[in-house]
Tab-separated table of C-alpha atoms in Angstrom:
chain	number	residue	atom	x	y	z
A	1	UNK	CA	0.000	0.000	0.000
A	2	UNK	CA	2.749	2.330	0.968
A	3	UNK	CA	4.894	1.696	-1.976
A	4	UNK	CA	1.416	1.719	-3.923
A	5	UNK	CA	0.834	5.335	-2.361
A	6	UNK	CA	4.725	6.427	-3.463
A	7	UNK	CA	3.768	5.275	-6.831
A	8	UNK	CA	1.110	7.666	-7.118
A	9	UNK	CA	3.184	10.333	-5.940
A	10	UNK	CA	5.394	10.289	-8.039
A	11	UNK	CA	3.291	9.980	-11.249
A	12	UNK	CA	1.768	13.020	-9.799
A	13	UNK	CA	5.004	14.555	-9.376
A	14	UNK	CA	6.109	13.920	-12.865
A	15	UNK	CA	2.233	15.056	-13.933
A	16	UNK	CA	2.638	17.852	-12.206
A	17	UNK	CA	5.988	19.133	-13.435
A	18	UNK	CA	5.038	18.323	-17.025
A	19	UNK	CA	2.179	20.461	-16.511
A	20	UNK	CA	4.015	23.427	-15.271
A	21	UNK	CA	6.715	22.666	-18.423
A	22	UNK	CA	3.720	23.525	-20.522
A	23	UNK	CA	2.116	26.433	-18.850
A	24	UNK	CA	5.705	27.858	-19.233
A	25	UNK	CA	5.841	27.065	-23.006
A	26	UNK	CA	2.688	27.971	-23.648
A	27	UNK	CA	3.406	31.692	-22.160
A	28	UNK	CA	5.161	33.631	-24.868
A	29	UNK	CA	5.549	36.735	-22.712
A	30	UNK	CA	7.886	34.517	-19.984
A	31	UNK	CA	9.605	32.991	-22.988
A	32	UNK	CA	10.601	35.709	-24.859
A	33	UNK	CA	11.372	38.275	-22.006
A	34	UNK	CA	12.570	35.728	-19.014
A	35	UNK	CA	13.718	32.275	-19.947
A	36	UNK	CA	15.327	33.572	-23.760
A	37	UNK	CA	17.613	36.302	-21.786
A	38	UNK	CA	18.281	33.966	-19.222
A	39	UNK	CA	19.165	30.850	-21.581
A	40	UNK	CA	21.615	33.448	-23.858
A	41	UNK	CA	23.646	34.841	-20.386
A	42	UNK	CA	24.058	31.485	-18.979
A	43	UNK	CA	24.607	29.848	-22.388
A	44	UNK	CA	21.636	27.439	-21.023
A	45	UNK	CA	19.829	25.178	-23.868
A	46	UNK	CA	15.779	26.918	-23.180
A	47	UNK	CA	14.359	23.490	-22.607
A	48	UNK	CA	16.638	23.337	-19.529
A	49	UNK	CA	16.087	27.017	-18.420
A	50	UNK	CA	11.960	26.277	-18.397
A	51	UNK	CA	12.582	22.601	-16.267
A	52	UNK	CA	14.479	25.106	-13.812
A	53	UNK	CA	11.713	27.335	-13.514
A	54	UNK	CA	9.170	24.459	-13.606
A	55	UNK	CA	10.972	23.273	-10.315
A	56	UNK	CA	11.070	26.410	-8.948
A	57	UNK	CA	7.391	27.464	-9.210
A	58	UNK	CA	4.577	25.772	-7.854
A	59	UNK	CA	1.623	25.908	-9.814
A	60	UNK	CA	-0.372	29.089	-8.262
A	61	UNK	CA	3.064	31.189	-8.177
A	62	UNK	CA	3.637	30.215	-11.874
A	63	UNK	CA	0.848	32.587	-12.664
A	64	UNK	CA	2.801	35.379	-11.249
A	65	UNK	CA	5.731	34.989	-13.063
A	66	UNK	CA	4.239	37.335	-15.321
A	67	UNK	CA	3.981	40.345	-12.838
A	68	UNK	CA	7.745	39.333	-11.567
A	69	UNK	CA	9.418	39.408	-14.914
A	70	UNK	CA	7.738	42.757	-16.110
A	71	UNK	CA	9.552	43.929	-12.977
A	72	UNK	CA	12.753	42.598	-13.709
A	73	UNK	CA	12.404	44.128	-17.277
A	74	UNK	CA	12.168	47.600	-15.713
A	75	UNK	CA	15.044	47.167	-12.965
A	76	UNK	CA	17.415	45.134	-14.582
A	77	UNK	CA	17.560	46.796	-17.924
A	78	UNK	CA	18.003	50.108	-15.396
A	79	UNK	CA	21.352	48.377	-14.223
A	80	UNK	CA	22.176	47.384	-17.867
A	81	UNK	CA	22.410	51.394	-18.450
A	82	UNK	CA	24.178	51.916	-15.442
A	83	UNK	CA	26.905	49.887	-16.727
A	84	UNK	CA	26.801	50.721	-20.077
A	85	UNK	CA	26.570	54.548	-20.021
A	86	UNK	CA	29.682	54.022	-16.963
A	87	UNK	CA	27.028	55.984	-14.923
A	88	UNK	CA	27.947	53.784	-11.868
A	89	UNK	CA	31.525	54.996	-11.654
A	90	UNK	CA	30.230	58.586	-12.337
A	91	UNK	CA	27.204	59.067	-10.523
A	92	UNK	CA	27.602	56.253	-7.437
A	93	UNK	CA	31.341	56.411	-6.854
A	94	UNK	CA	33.125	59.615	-8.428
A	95	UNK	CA	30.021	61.854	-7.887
A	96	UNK	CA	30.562	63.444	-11.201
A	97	UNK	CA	26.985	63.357	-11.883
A	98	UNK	CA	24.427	63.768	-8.944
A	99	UNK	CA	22.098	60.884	-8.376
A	100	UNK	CA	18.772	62.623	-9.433
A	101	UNK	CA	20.837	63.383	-12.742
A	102	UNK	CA	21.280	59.766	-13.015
A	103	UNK	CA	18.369	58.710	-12.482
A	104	UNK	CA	16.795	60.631	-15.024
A	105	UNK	CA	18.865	59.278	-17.602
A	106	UNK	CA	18.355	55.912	-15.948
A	107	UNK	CA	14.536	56.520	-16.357
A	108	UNK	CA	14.568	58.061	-19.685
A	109	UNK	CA	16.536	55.208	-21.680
A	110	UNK	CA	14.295	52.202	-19.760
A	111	UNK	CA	11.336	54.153	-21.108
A	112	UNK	CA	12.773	54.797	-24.403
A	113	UNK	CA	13.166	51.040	-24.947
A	114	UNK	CA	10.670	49.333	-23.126
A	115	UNK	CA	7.632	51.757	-23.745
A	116	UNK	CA	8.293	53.852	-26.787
A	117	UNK	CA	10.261	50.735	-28.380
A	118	UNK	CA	12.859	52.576	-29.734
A	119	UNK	CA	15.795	50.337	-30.123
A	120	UNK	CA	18.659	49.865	-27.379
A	121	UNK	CA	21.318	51.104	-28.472
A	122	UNK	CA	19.754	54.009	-30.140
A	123	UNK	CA	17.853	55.157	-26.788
A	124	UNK	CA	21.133	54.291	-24.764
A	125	UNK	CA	22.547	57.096	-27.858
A	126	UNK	CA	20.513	59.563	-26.425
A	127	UNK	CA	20.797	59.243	-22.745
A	128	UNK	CA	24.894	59.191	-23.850
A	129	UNK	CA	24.565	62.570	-25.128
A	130	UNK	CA	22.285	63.901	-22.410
A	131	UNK	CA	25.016	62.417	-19.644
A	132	UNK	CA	27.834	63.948	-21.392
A	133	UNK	CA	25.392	67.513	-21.629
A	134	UNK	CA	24.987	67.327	-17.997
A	135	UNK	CA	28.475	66.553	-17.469
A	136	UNK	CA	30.140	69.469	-18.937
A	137	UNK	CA	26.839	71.671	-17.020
B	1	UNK	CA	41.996	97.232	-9.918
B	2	UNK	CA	38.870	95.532	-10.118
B	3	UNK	CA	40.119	94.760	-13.796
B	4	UNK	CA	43.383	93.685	-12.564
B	5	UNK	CA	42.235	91.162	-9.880
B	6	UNK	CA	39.554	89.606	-12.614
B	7	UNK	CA	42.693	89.256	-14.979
B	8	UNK	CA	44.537	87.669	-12.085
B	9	UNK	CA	41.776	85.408	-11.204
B	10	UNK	CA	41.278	84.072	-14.445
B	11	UNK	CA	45.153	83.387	-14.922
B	12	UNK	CA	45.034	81.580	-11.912
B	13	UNK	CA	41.949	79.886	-12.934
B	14	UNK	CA	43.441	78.420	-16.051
B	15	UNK	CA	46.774	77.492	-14.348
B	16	UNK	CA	44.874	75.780	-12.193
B	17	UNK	CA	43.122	73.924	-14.403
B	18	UNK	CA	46.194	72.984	-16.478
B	19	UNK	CA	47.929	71.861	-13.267
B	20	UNK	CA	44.986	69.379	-12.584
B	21	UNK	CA	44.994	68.614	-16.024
B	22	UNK	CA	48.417	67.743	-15.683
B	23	UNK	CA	48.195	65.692	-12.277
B	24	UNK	CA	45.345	63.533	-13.803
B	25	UNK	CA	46.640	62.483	-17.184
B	26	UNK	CA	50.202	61.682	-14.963
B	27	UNK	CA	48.246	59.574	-13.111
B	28	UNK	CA	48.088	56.058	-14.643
B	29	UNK	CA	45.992	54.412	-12.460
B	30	UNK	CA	43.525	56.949	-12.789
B	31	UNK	CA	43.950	57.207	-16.634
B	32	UNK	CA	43.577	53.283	-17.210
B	33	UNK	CA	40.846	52.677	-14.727
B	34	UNK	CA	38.794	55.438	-14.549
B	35	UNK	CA	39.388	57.951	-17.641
B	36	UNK	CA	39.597	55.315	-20.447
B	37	UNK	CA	36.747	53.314	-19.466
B	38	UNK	CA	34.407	56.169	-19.199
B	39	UNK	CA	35.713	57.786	-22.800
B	40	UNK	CA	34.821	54.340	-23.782
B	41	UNK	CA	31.409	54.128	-22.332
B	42	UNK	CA	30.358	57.850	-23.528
B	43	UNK	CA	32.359	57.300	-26.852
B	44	UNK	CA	34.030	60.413	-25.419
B	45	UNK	CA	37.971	61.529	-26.383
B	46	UNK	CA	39.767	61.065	-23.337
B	47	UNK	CA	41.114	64.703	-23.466
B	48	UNK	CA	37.563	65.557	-22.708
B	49	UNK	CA	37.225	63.249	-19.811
B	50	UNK	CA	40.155	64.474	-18.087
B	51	UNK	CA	39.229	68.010	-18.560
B	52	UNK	CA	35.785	66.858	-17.298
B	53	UNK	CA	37.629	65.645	-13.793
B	54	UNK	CA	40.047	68.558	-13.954
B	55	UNK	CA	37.025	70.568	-13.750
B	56	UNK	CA	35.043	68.374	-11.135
B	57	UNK	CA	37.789	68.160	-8.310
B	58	UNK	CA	39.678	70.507	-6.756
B	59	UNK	CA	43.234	70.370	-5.761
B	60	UNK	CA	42.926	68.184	-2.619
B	61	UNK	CA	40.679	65.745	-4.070
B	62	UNK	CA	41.882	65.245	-7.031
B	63	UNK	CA	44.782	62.869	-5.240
B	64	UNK	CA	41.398	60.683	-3.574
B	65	UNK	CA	40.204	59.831	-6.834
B	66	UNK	CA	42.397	56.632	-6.634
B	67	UNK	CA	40.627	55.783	-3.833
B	68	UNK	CA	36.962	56.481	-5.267
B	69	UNK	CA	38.413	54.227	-8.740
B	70	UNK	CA	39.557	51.472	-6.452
B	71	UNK	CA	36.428	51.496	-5.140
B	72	UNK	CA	34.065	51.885	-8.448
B	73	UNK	CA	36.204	49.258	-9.972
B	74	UNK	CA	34.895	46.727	-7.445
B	75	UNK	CA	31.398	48.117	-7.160
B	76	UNK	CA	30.649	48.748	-10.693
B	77	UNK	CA	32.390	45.350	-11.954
B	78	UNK	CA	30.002	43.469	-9.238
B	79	UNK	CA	26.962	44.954	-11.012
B	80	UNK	CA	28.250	44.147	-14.456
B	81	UNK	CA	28.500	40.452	-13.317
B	82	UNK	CA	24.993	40.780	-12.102
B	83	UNK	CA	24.018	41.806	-15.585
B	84	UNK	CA	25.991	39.204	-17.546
B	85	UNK	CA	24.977	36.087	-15.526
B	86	UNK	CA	21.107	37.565	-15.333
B	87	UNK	CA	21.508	37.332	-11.314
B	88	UNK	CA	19.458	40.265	-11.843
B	89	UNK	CA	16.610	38.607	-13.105
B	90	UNK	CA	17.554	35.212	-11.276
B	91	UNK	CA	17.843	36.512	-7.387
B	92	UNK	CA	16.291	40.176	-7.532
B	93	UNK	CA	13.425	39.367	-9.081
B	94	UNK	CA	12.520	36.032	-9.594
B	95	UNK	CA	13.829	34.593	-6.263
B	96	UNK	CA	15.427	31.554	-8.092
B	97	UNK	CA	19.187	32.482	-6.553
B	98	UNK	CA	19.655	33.226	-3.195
B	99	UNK	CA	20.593	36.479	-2.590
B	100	UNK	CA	23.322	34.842	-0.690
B	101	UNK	CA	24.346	32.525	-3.493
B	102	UNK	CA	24.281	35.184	-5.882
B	103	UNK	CA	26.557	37.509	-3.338
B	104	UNK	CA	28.768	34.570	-3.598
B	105	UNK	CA	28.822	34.094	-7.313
B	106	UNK	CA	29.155	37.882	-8.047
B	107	UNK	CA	32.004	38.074	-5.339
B	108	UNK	CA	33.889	35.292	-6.707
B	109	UNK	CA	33.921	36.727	-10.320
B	110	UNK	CA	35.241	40.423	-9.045
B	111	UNK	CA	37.584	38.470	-7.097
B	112	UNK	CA	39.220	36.495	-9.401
B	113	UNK	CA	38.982	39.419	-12.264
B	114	UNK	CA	40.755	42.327	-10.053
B	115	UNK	CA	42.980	40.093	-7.649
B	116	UNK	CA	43.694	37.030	-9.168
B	117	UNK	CA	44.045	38.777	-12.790
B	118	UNK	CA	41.702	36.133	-14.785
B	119	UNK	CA	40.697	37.309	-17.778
B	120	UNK	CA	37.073	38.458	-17.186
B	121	UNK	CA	35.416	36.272	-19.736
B	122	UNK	CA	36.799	33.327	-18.207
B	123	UNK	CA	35.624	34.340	-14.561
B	124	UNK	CA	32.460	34.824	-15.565
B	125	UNK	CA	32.671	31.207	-17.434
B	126	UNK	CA	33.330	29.910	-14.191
B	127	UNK	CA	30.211	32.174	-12.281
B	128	UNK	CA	28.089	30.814	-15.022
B	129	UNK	CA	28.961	26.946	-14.046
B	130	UNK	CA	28.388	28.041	-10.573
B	131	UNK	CA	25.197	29.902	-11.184
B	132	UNK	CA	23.720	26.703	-12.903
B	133	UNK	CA	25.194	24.452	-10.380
B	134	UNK	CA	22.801	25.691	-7.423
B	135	UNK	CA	19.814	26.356	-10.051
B	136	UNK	CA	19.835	22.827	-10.198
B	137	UNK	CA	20.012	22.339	-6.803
């Protein structure tokens, strides 16, 4: 009976975790803007990227992974102009440029990209030229 | 007089602007790891930077910018690494990494990059094994 029980477990288990595999798929949003990024910085084949986060979530908090990744859009592409802009060494640590200053040029690339769509490089173009205006201010 | 004084305050004002000129671009530590990485960033001649800092700091703090690039170097390089291995997305926001495990994994790439001199792309190779290690766990 017990081994009967363990049996059932872990067909449910394996249910289970093929279930969340699919909800994950199935989610083109999560794909394209969490588990894609993640697979190309950790040079991670996808499949294995959406088992991970199959494990991770259970199946309630898998239908917030939505609200969690449209966060980490916003923040983390924030840090990505941080770095590439070098406004971390001149705002944070050589005080260069003053942290509101920052921020707005912070703020004004993220929304550039993620709400106006204007491509990367070409929005991190214009928040170069407005750090190196307030630079020389 | 009035004349005379504005003549000799603007002398003085250039000197002094040559001199820190001058201290900065004889300062190789500041030139490699603060000036050229920023004229990189900004796409910025380095001429410009330094007139940028020779502007910025005054006389006295101009010789504690080492100490401010010693410590952007560390700071900025640890959010890079956060960037390039998504621990961003993975611990800020998604809660897949421990913050813990991803102070470790960030640590461990700075480390190795600034005091054990590995090349950076093959630190962050070995943050990236480590990073998928303890997904999987």
């Amino acid at each position: 009976m017990a081994e009967e029980d363990n049996y059932v477990d872990k067909t449910y288990d394996k249910d289970s975790l093929a279930q969340k595999y699919n909800i994950i798929k199935d989610n083109r949003y999560v794909m394209e803007d969490a588990i894609m990024p993640i697979s190309r910085a950790l040079k991670l084949p996808i499949d294995e990227v959406v088992g991970i986060f199959a494990s991770h979530y259970d199946g309630t908090s898998l239908y917030e992974i939505h609200a969690y990744v449209e966060q980490a859009k916003m923040g983390c592409l924030g840090r990505k102009v941080d770095i590439d802009l070098g406004l971390c060494w001149l705002s944070d640590f050589l005080g260069i440029i003053s942290k509101n200053d920052a921020d707005l040029i912070r703020k004004k690339v993220v929304e550039d990209t993620l709400i106006n769509k204007v491509d990367y490089e070409k929005a991190l173009d214009k928040g170069r030229k407005l750090t190196i205006a307030l630079m020389k201010d």
